[in-house]
Coordinates of C-alpha atoms in Angstrom, one line a residue:
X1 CA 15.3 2.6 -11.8
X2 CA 12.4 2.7 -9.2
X3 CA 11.3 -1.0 -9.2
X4 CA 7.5 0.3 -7.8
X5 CA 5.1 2.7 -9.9
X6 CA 2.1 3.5 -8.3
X7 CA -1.3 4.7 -10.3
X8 CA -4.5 5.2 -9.6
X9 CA -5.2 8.4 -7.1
X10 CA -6.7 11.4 -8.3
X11 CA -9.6 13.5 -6.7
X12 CA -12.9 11.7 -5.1
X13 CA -15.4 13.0 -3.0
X14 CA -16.7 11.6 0.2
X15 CA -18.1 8.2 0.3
X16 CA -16.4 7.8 -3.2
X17 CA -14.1 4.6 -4.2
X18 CA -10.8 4.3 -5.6
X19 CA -8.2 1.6 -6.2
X20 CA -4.5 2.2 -6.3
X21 CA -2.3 -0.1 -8.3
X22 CA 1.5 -0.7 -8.0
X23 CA 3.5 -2.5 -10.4
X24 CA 7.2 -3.8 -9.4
X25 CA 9.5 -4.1 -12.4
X26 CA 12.7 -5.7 -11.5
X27 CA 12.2 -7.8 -8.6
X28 CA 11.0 -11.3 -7.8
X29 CA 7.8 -10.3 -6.6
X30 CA 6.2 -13.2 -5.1
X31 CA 9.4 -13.3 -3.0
X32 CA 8.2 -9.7 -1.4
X33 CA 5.5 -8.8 1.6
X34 CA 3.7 -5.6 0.0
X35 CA 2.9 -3.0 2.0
X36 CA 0.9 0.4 1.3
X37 CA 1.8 3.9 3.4
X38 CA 0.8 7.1 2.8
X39 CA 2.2 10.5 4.3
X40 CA -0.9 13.9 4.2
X41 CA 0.5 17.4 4.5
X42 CA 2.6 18.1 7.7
X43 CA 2.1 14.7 9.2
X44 CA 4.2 11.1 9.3
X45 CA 4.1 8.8 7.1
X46 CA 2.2 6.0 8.4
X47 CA 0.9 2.5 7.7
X48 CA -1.7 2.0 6.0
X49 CA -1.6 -1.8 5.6
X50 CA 0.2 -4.9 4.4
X51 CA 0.1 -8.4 2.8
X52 CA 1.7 -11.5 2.8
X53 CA 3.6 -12.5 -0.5
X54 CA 0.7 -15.3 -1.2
X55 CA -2.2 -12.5 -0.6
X56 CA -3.2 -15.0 2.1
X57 CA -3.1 -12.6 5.3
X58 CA -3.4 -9.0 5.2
X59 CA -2.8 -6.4 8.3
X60 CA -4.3 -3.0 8.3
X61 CA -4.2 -0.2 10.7
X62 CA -7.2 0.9 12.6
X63 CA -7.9 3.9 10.3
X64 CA -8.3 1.3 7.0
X65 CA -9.9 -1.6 8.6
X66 CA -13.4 -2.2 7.0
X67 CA -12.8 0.2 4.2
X68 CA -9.4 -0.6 2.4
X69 CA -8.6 -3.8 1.2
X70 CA -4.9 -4.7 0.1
X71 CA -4.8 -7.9 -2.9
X72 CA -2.2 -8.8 -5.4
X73 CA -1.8 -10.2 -8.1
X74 CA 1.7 -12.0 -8.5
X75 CA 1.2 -13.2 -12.1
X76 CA 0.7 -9.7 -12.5
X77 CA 3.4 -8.3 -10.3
X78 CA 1.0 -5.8 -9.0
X79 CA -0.8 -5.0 -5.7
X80 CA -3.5 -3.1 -4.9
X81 CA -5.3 -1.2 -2.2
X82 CA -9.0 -0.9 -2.8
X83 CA -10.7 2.3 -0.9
X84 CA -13.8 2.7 -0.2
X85 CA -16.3 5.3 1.7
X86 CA -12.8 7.8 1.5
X87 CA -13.2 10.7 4.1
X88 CA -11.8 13.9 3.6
X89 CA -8.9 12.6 6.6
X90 CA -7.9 9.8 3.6
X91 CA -6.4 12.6 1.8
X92 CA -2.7 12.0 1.4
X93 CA 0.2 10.3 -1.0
X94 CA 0.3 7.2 -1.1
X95 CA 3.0 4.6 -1.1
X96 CA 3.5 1.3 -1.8
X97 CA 6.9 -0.9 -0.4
X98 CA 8.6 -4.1 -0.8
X99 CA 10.1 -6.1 1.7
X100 CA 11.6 -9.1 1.2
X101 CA 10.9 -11.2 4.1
X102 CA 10.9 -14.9 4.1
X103 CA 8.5 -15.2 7.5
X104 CA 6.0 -12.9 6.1
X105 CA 5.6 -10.5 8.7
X106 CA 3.7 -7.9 8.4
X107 CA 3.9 -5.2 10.9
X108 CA 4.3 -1.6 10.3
X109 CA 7.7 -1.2 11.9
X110 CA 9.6 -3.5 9.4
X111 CA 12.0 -1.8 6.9
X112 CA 11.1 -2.3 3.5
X113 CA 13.5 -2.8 1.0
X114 CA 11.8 -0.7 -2.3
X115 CA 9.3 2.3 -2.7
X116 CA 7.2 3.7 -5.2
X117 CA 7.4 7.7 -6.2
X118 CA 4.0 8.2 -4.8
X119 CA 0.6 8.8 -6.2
X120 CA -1.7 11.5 -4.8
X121 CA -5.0 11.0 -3.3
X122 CA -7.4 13.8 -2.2
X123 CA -10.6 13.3 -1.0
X124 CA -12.8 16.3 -0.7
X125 CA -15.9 16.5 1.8

């Protein structure tokens, strides 16, 4: 059973807003850093950002810094990653990851333990 289930994606138009959710089922969440990737057609997956497991520090790549904003809700056992003024280049599926790391590190390069199946995104111009 896939402890992460993401939601939220669907199809948006420039400028638009969405917010993805992910749920963990399974896990101790609090005990996790969350992290959100997402992989477009014929390219890498990549980092999109991450955040600690209090939702005190967050780290973004350049391409989601001052539009996407990663918070979670542990009572919840949720995360999110709120997107805003999309661009057609936001297009892409989108991940979300566990790690469980006790020093809260969040850079992109860290292995994470758990991921979702994926929820689509596509942002047209």
């Amino acid at each position: 059973q896939v402890p992460l289930v993401e939601s939220g994606g669907g199809l948006a138009q420039a400028g638009d807003s969405l917010r993805l959710s992910c749920a963990a089922s399974g896990i101790t969440f609090s005990y996790y850093v969350m992290g959100w990737f997402r992989q477009a057609p014929g390219k890498e997956r990549e980092f999109v950002g991450a955040i600690s497991r209090s939702g005190g520090i967050t780290n973004y790549a350049d391409s989601a810094k001052g539009r996407f904003t990663i918070s979670r809700d542990n009572a919840k056992n949720t995360v999110y990653l709120q997107m805003n003024s999309l661009k057609p280049e936001d297009t892409a599926v989108y991940y979300c990851a566990a790690d469980f790391n006790a020093r809260d590190i969040l850079r992109p390069d860290r292995e994470y333990s758990y991921w979702g199946q994926g929820t689509q995104v596509t942002v047209s111009s």
